[in-house]
Coordinates of C-alpha atoms and ligand atoms in Angstrom, one line a residue:
M1 CA -13.7 -32.3 14.2
T2 CA -10.2 -32.0 15.7
D3 CA -9.7 -33.4 19.2
M4 CA -9.1 -30.3 21.3
A5 CA -7.8 -32.3 24.3
T6 CA -4.5 -33.1 22.5
L7 CA -4.0 -29.4 22.0
S8 CA -4.8 -28.7 25.7
L9 CA -6.8 -25.7 24.4
S10 CA -10.5 -25.3 24.3
E11 CA -12.2 -23.8 21.3
Q12 CA -12.9 -20.8 23.5
S13 CA -9.1 -20.4 24.2
L14 CA -8.4 -20.7 20.4
R15 CA -11.1 -18.1 19.7
E16 CA -9.5 -15.7 22.2
I17 CA -6.1 -16.2 20.7
L18 CA -7.5 -15.5 17.2
V19 CA -9.3 -12.4 18.4
D20 CA -6.1 -11.0 20.0
L21 CA -4.1 -11.8 16.9
A22 CA -6.6 -10.1 14.7
K23 CA -6.8 -7.0 16.8
E24 CA -3.0 -6.6 16.8
A25 CA -2.8 -7.4 13.1
Q26 CA -5.3 -4.7 12.4
L27 CA -3.0 -2.0 13.7
R28 CA -0.8 -2.6 10.6
R29 CA -3.7 -2.1 8.2
F30 CA -2.4 0.9 6.5
E31 CA 1.2 -0.6 6.1
V32 CA 0.0 -3.8 4.5
A33 CA -2.9 -2.7 2.3
P34 CA -4.0 -3.9 -0.2
N35 CA -2.9 -7.1 1.5
P36 CA -5.0 -8.3 4.4
A37 CA -3.9 -7.7 8.0
V38 CA -2.9 -11.1 9.4
G39 CA -1.6 -12.5 12.6
A40 CA -0.4 -16.0 13.5
A41 CA 0.8 -17.9 16.6
V42 CA 2.6 -21.2 17.3
I43 CA 1.2 -23.3 20.2
S44 CA 3.2 -25.7 22.1
G45 CA 2.2 -27.5 25.3
G46 CA -1.0 -25.5 25.5
Q47 CA 0.8 -22.2 25.3
V48 CA 1.4 -19.6 22.7
I49 CA 5.2 -19.8 22.3
A50 CA 5.5 -17.3 19.4
R51 CA 3.6 -14.9 17.3
G52 CA 4.1 -13.2 14.0
F53 CA 2.3 -10.5 11.9
H54 CA 2.4 -9.3 8.4
E55 CA 4.2 -6.0 9.2
F56 CA 4.3 -4.2 5.8
W57 CA 3.4 -4.8 2.2
G58 CA 6.0 -6.8 0.5
G59 CA 7.3 -8.1 3.7
P60 CA 7.1 -11.7 5.2
H61 CA 3.6 -13.0 5.9
A62 CA 2.5 -13.6 9.4
E63 CA 2.7 -17.4 9.3
V64 CA 6.4 -17.2 8.2
E65 CA 7.1 -14.7 11.0
A66 CA 5.5 -16.9 13.6
L67 CA 7.3 -20.0 12.5
R68 CA 10.6 -18.0 12.5
N69 CA 9.9 -16.7 16.0
A70 CA 9.0 -20.1 17.2
A71 CA 12.3 -21.5 15.9
A72 CA 14.1 -18.8 17.7
T73 CA 12.6 -19.9 21.1
G74 CA 14.7 -23.1 21.0
I75 CA 11.6 -25.3 21.5
P76 CA 12.0 -28.0 18.9
A77 CA 9.6 -28.1 16.1
S78 CA 8.6 -31.6 17.0
A79 CA 7.0 -30.1 20.2
W80 CA 4.9 -27.5 18.2
D81 CA 1.3 -28.6 18.4
A82 CA -0.4 -26.1 16.0
L83 CA -0.2 -23.0 14.0
V84 CA -3.1 -20.6 14.6
V85 CA -3.6 -18.0 11.9
T86 CA -6.4 -15.4 11.4
L87 CA -6.7 -16.0 7.7
E88 CA -6.3 -19.0 5.5
P89 CA -2.6 -19.3 4.4
C90 CA -1.8 -18.3 0.8
S91 CA -0.8 -21.1 -1.6
T92 CA 0.5 -18.9 -4.5
T93 CA 3.6 -16.8 -5.1
G94 CA 3.1 -13.1 -4.8
K95 CA 5.7 -10.7 -3.4
T96 CA 6.8 -13.6 -1.2
P97 CA 6.7 -17.5 -1.6
P98 CA 3.5 -19.4 -0.7
C99 CA 3.0 -19.7 3.1
T100 CA 1.8 -23.3 2.6
D101 CA 5.3 -24.2 1.6
A102 CA 6.7 -22.7 4.8
I103 CA 4.1 -24.5 6.9
L104 CA 4.8 -27.9 5.2
A105 CA 8.6 -27.3 5.6
S106 CA 8.2 -26.6 9.3
G107 CA 6.8 -30.0 10.1
I108 CA 3.9 -28.7 12.1
R109 CA 1.0 -31.1 11.9
R110 CA -2.1 -28.9 12.6
V111 CA -3.3 -25.6 11.3
I112 CA -6.2 -23.6 12.8
V113 CA -7.6 -20.7 10.8
G114 CA -10.2 -18.0 11.8
S115 CA -11.2 -17.0 8.3
L116 CA -11.2 -18.3 4.7
D117 CA -9.5 -16.4 1.8
P118 CA -12.3 -14.2 0.3
D119 CA -10.6 -14.0 -3.1
P120 CA -12.7 -16.2 -5.3
R121 CA -9.5 -17.3 -7.2
H122 CA -7.9 -18.8 -4.1
R123 CA -10.7 -19.5 -1.5
G124 CA -10.1 -22.9 0.1
A125 CA -7.0 -23.7 -2.0
G126 CA -4.4 -23.2 0.8
L127 CA -6.4 -25.3 3.3
R128 CA -7.0 -28.1 0.6
Q129 CA -3.2 -28.2 -0.1
L130 CA -2.4 -28.6 3.6
Q131 CA -5.1 -31.2 4.1
E132 CA -3.8 -33.2 1.0
A133 CA -0.3 -33.2 2.5
G134 CA -1.8 -34.9 5.6
L135 CA -2.1 -32.0 8.0
E136 CA -5.1 -31.5 10.3
V137 CA -6.9 -28.3 9.4
E138 CA -9.5 -26.6 11.5
F139 CA -11.7 -23.6 11.1
V140 CA -12.8 -21.6 14.1
P141 CA -15.9 -19.6 13.0
R142 CA -16.6 -16.0 14.1
A143 CA -13.1 -15.5 15.5
S144 CA -11.4 -13.3 12.9
E145 CA -13.8 -12.7 10.1
I146 CA -12.2 -10.9 7.2
D147 CA -14.9 -8.2 6.9
R148 CA -14.1 -7.1 10.4
V149 CA -10.3 -7.5 10.4
A150 CA -9.5 -6.3 6.8
P151 CA -12.5 -4.9 5.0
H152 CA -10.1 -3.2 2.6
F153 CA -9.0 -6.6 1.3
L154 CA -12.6 -7.3 0.4
R155 CA -12.6 -4.2 -1.8
W156 CA -9.3 -5.3 -3.3
V157 CA -10.6 -8.7 -4.3
D158 CA -14.1 -7.5 -5.3
I159 CA -15.1 -9.2 -8.5
D160 CA -15.4 -5.9 -10.5
R161 CA -11.9 -4.9 -9.5
I162 CA -10.5 -8.3 -10.4
R163 CA -12.1 -7.9 -13.8
R164 CA -10.8 -4.4 -14.3
P165 CA -7.7 -4.2 -12.2
R166 CA -6.0 -1.1 -11.1
P167 CA -3.2 -0.6 -8.6
W168 CA -3.9 0.3 -5.0
T169 CA -3.3 4.0 -4.8
I170 CA -2.2 5.8 -1.7
A171 CA -2.4 9.6 -2.0
K172 CA 0.0 11.3 0.3
W173 CA 0.3 15.0 0.7
A174 CA 1.5 17.6 3.2
Q175 CA -0.7 20.6 3.9
T176 CA -0.9 23.7 6.0
R177 CA -3.6 24.0 8.7
T178 CA -5.8 25.6 6.1
G179 CA -5.3 22.9 3.6
Q180 CA -2.8 24.5 1.1
L181 CA -0.1 22.2 -0.4
S182 CA 2.4 25.1 -0.7
P183 CA 3.3 27.2 2.4
P184 CA 3.4 30.9 2.5
P185 CA 6.5 32.1 0.6
N186 CA 8.4 33.0 3.8
V187 CA 8.0 29.5 5.3
G188 CA 10.1 26.4 4.5
E189 CA 11.7 28.0 1.4
G190 CA 8.2 28.2 0.0
R191 CA 8.2 24.4 -0.2
W192 CA 8.5 22.5 3.1
I193 CA 5.4 22.2 5.2
S194 CA 6.0 19.0 7.3
G195 CA 9.1 18.3 9.5
P196 CA 12.1 15.9 9.1
E197 CA 10.3 13.1 11.1
S198 CA 7.5 13.1 8.5
L199 CA 10.0 13.0 5.7
K200 CA 11.6 10.0 7.2
E201 CA 8.2 8.2 7.2
V202 CA 7.7 9.2 3.6
H203 CA 11.0 7.6 2.6
V204 CA 9.9 4.4 4.3
L205 CA 6.6 4.6 2.4
R206 CA 8.4 5.2 -0.9
G207 CA 10.5 2.0 -0.4
R208 CA 7.2 0.0 0.1
V209 CA 5.5 0.9 -3.2
D210 CA 6.0 -0.1 -6.8
A211 CA 5.7 3.4 -8.3
I212 CA 5.4 7.1 -7.4
V213 CA 3.1 9.1 -9.6
T214 CA 3.2 12.9 -9.9
G215 CA 2.1 15.7 -12.2
V216 CA 4.4 17.8 -14.5
T217 CA 3.7 21.0 -12.6
T218 CA 5.2 19.6 -9.5
V219 CA 8.3 18.6 -11.5
L220 CA 8.5 22.2 -12.9
Y221 CA 7.9 23.9 -9.5
D222 CA 9.9 21.7 -7.1
N223 CA 12.5 20.1 -9.3
P224 CA 12.1 16.9 -7.1
R225 CA 14.0 13.6 -7.4
F226 CA 11.6 11.1 -5.8
T227 CA 14.4 8.9 -4.5
V228 CA 14.4 6.5 -1.6
R229 CA 16.7 7.3 1.3
P230 CA 17.2 5.4 4.6
P231 CA 15.2 4.7 6.8
G232 CA 13.4 3.8 3.6
N233 CA 14.7 0.7 1.8
P234 CA 16.5 1.9 -1.4
A235 CA 17.2 -1.6 -2.7
K236 CA 14.2 -1.8 -5.0
P237 CA 13.2 1.8 -5.6
P238 CA 9.7 2.5 -7.2
L239 CA 9.2 3.6 -10.8
R240 CA 9.0 7.4 -11.0
V241 CA 6.0 8.3 -13.2
I242 CA 5.3 11.8 -14.5
L243 CA 2.0 12.6 -16.0
D244 CA 2.9 15.1 -18.6
S245 CA 0.4 15.4 -21.4
Y246 CA 2.5 17.8 -23.5
L247 CA 6.1 16.7 -22.7
R248 CA 7.1 19.7 -20.6
T249 CA 9.4 17.7 -18.3
P250 CA 12.8 19.4 -18.5
T251 CA 15.8 17.2 -19.7
D252 CA 18.1 18.9 -17.2
G253 CA 16.1 18.4 -13.9
R254 CA 17.2 16.7 -10.8
L255 CA 15.0 13.7 -11.7
L256 CA 17.7 12.8 -14.2
E257 CA 20.6 13.0 -11.8
A258 CA 22.2 9.8 -10.7
P259 CA 21.1 8.9 -7.1
G260 CA 23.5 9.7 -4.3
E261 CA 25.4 7.3 -2.1
G262 CA 22.9 4.9 -0.4
E263 CA 19.9 6.3 -2.3
G264 CA 17.6 4.4 -4.7
A265 CA 16.0 6.0 -7.8
G266 CA 13.6 3.9 -9.9
A267 CA 13.3 4.1 -13.7
L268 CA 11.9 7.4 -14.9
H269 CA 8.7 7.3 -17.0
V270 CA 6.8 10.1 -18.6
L271 CA 3.2 9.4 -19.7
C272 CA 2.1 11.9 -22.4
Q273 CA -0.7 12.2 -24.9
A274 CA -0.1 10.0 -27.9
G275 CA 1.4 12.1 -30.7
A276 CA 2.8 14.7 -28.3
N277 CA 5.7 16.9 -29.6
A278 CA 8.1 14.5 -31.4
A279 CA 11.2 16.5 -30.8
R280 CA 10.6 16.7 -27.1
H281 CA 9.9 12.9 -27.2
V282 CA 13.3 12.2 -28.7
A283 CA 15.1 14.7 -26.3
L284 CA 13.6 13.0 -23.3
E285 CA 14.4 9.5 -24.5
R286 CA 18.0 10.6 -25.2
A287 CA 18.2 11.8 -21.7
G288 CA 17.2 8.4 -20.4
V289 CA 13.5 8.9 -19.9
K290 CA 11.0 6.3 -21.1
V291 CA 8.1 8.1 -22.8
T292 CA 4.8 6.4 -23.4
G293 CA 1.8 8.0 -25.2
L294 CA -1.7 7.3 -23.9
R295 CA -5.2 8.5 -24.8
S296 CA -6.2 12.0 -23.7
S297 CA -9.1 12.8 -21.3
E298 CA -12.0 15.0 -22.0
E299 CA -10.1 17.9 -20.3
D300 CA -7.1 17.3 -22.6
H301 CA -4.8 15.6 -20.1
V302 CA -3.5 12.1 -20.1
A303 CA -6.6 9.9 -19.3
L304 CA -6.2 8.6 -15.7
R305 CA -8.0 5.3 -16.5
D306 CA -5.3 4.6 -19.1
V307 CA -2.6 5.6 -16.6
Q308 CA -4.0 3.1 -14.1
E309 CA -4.1 0.3 -16.7
W310 CA -0.6 1.1 -18.0
L311 CA 0.7 0.9 -14.4
W312 CA -1.0 -2.5 -14.0
T313 CA 0.7 -3.8 -17.1
Q314 CA 4.0 -2.7 -15.7
G315 CA 3.5 -5.0 -12.7
V316 CA 2.6 -2.0 -10.4
R317 CA 0.3 -3.1 -7.6
R318 CA 0.8 -0.4 -4.9
V319 CA 1.2 3.3 -6.0
L320 CA 2.1 6.4 -4.0
L321 CA 0.5 9.5 -5.5
E322 CA 2.7 12.5 -4.6
A323 CA 1.1 15.3 -6.6
G324 CA -0.2 18.9 -6.3
P325 CA -3.8 19.8 -5.8
Q326 CA -4.7 19.6 -9.5
L327 CA -3.8 15.9 -10.1
L328 CA -4.9 14.9 -6.5
T329 CA -8.3 16.4 -7.1
R330 CA -8.6 14.5 -10.4
Y331 CA -7.7 11.2 -8.8
L332 CA -10.1 11.8 -5.9
E333 CA -12.9 12.7 -8.3
A334 CA -12.3 9.6 -10.4
G335 CA -12.5 7.4 -7.4
F336 CA -8.9 6.1 -7.9
V337 CA -7.7 6.8 -4.4
D338 CA -7.8 3.9 -2.0
Q339 CA -6.0 5.2 1.0
I340 CA -4.7 8.6 2.1
R341 CA -1.9 9.8 4.3
V342 CA -2.1 13.6 5.1
Y343 CA 0.6 15.4 7.0
T344 CA -0.6 18.8 8.5
G345 CA 2.3 21.1 9.5
P346 CA 2.2 23.8 12.1
V347 CA 1.6 26.6 9.7
S348 CA -1.5 28.3 8.4
G349 CA -2.3 29.9 5.0
G350 CA -0.2 29.2 2.0
E351 CA -0.4 29.2 -1.8
G352 CA -2.8 27.4 -4.2
P353 CA -6.2 25.8 -3.7
S354 CA -7.0 24.2 -0.3
M355 CA -7.7 20.5 0.0
A356 CA -9.8 21.2 3.1
P357 CA -13.2 20.9 1.4
W358 CA -12.3 17.2 0.6
F359 CA -12.5 16.3 4.3
G360 CA -16.2 17.0 4.2
K361 CA -16.7 15.0 1.0
L362 CA -14.5 12.0 1.4
R363 CA -16.1 8.8 2.8
M364 CA -13.3 7.6 5.1
A365 CA -13.0 4.2 6.8
E366 CA -10.9 3.1 9.7
R367 CA -9.4 6.5 10.1
L368 CA -6.4 6.9 12.3
D369 CA -5.1 10.3 13.7
R370 CA -1.7 10.4 15.1
E371 CA 1.3 12.8 15.5
V372 CA 4.9 12.7 14.2
G373 CA 7.4 15.4 15.3
G374 CA 5.3 18.6 15.2
D375 CA 2.9 17.3 12.5
A376 CA -0.5 15.8 12.7
V377 CA -1.0 12.7 10.5
L378 CA -4.3 11.5 9.2
E379 CA -4.4 8.0 7.7
S380 CA -7.6 6.5 6.2
F381 CA -9.0 4.2 3.6
V382 CA -11.2 6.0 1.1
L383 CA -14.6 4.5 0.1
G384 CA -15.6 7.3 -2.3
A385 CA -16.6 10.9 -2.2
S386 CA -20.1 12.4 -1.8
Ligands
NAP401 N1 2.5 19.5 -0.3 C1 2.6 18.5 -1.0 O1 2.4 17.4 -0.6 C2 2.8 18.7 -2.5 C3 3.0 17.6 -3.3 C4 3.2 17.8 -4.7 C5 3.2 19.1 -5.2 N2 3.0 20.2 -4.3 C6 2.9 21.6 -4.8 O2 1.9 21.7 -5.8 C7 2.2 22.7 -6.7 C8 1.9 22.1 -8.1 O3 0.5 21.9 -8.0 P1 -0.3 21.3 -9.3 O4 -1.6 20.9 -8.7 O5 -0.3 22.3 -10.4 O6 0.6 20.1 -9.7 P2 0.3 18.6 -10.0 O7 -1.1 18.2 -9.6 O8 1.3 17.7 -9.5 O9 0.4 18.6 -11.6 C9 -0.6 19.1 -12.4 C10 -0.4 18.8 -13.8 O10 -0.5 17.4 -14.1 C11 -0.7 17.3 -15.5 N3 -1.7 16.2 -15.7 C12 -1.5 15.1 -16.6 N4 -2.6 14.3 -16.5 C13 -3.5 14.9 -15.7 C14 -4.8 14.6 -15.4 N5 -5.4 13.5 -15.9 N6 -5.4 15.5 -14.6 C15 -4.9 16.5 -14.1 N7 -3.6 16.9 -14.4 C16 -2.9 16.0 -15.2 C17 -1.2 18.5 -16.0 O11 -0.4 19.1 -16.9 P3 -0.5 18.7 -18.5 O12 -1.9 19.0 -18.9 O13 0.6 19.5 -19.1 O14 -0.1 17.3 -18.4 C18 -1.4 19.4 -14.7 O15 -1.1 20.8 -15.0 C19 3.7 23.0 -6.5 O16 3.7 24.3 -5.9 C20 4.2 21.9 -5.6 O17 5.1 22.5 -4.7 C21 2.8 20.0 -3.0

């Protein structure tokens, strides 16, 4: 057991620090998922001198942020007593290098954690590595348990999901007050439901996923580009994936245009049924599209299970589904949606089927309702549908 006196902090104070960190980390749950929400603090002279959080998926982890913020205080690292972190630090390379490397490089001698990594492949590994390097490691029980702070992460590292992996899928759509995804013809050029502030958020989200998935009908109706523009990060744009069973994607659409100045456009993939029209296949590939044949579903569309597996083999871990009601419904029915973000614009009525019945059927968790511009935004994790 660590000698608390040298830290000038009681176990009770450490618990309070962990509880506060966990509460604040949780506010970023929809930004970081499927990663866990994590917070960290550096303690010096019995005081928290710096804190850090995992702010968004793909971004620096909380430990790295806290150490960076501590360095910025000007208090020398030799005077740092401990790093407090809500979850055991990672010891493997993911989107970012292992946090254990950053902790060891900082010279800090003590690490206090509030929860062990629930992933059976990594549990205890980070703490062992730090202990073997001679650091003092301490666990404060019941301070920031993962099932309270980041239950979505437990679903991500569930043994069945590890055995049969599929990307974390965020379904995003804009709807009218009555749930239609296309506005009445006289509104928003028959296309736009949500306002410019919402669109900015969508660009940020696009910059933080590995792939955008849509259905061919959306391509045919909207002629979209699925680019990333600031305030989104266009540096590593997501793959653009069209589910198009019969290769109806046009070769002269805006998807094939080069991105504009400051924009990012990921590689364009069309997933069709194996053996779909050979001439169309050649024409699309000549136009720069990568075409992949997959098995067909009972309904004669590309099979979504195969789509999910294909995405995983491409290294895709976080997907944004930006589709119309048909494909959205299939994804929801299949249980492949992990998270939703729904923008409801200030207009009623519209064209096409309404998504409204889904709000009675979806089992949502940790739901958040907020506003942006003139739109209402609903964010939630999805546990399934009844
Ligand atoms: N408000 C919004 O957020 C939003 C977003 C996107 C689109 N939209 C609107 O939605 C409308 C289009 O709606 P939609 O529902 O027809 O488009 P969609 O869902 O994007 O595309 C449907 C098409 O996807 C293809 N598909 C491939 N695999 C599938 C599978 N396993 N299950 C189901 N479909 C599969 C099917 O064509 P094949 O069988 O030929 O492959 C199907 O016709 C447009 O008016 C567009 O403006 C709105």
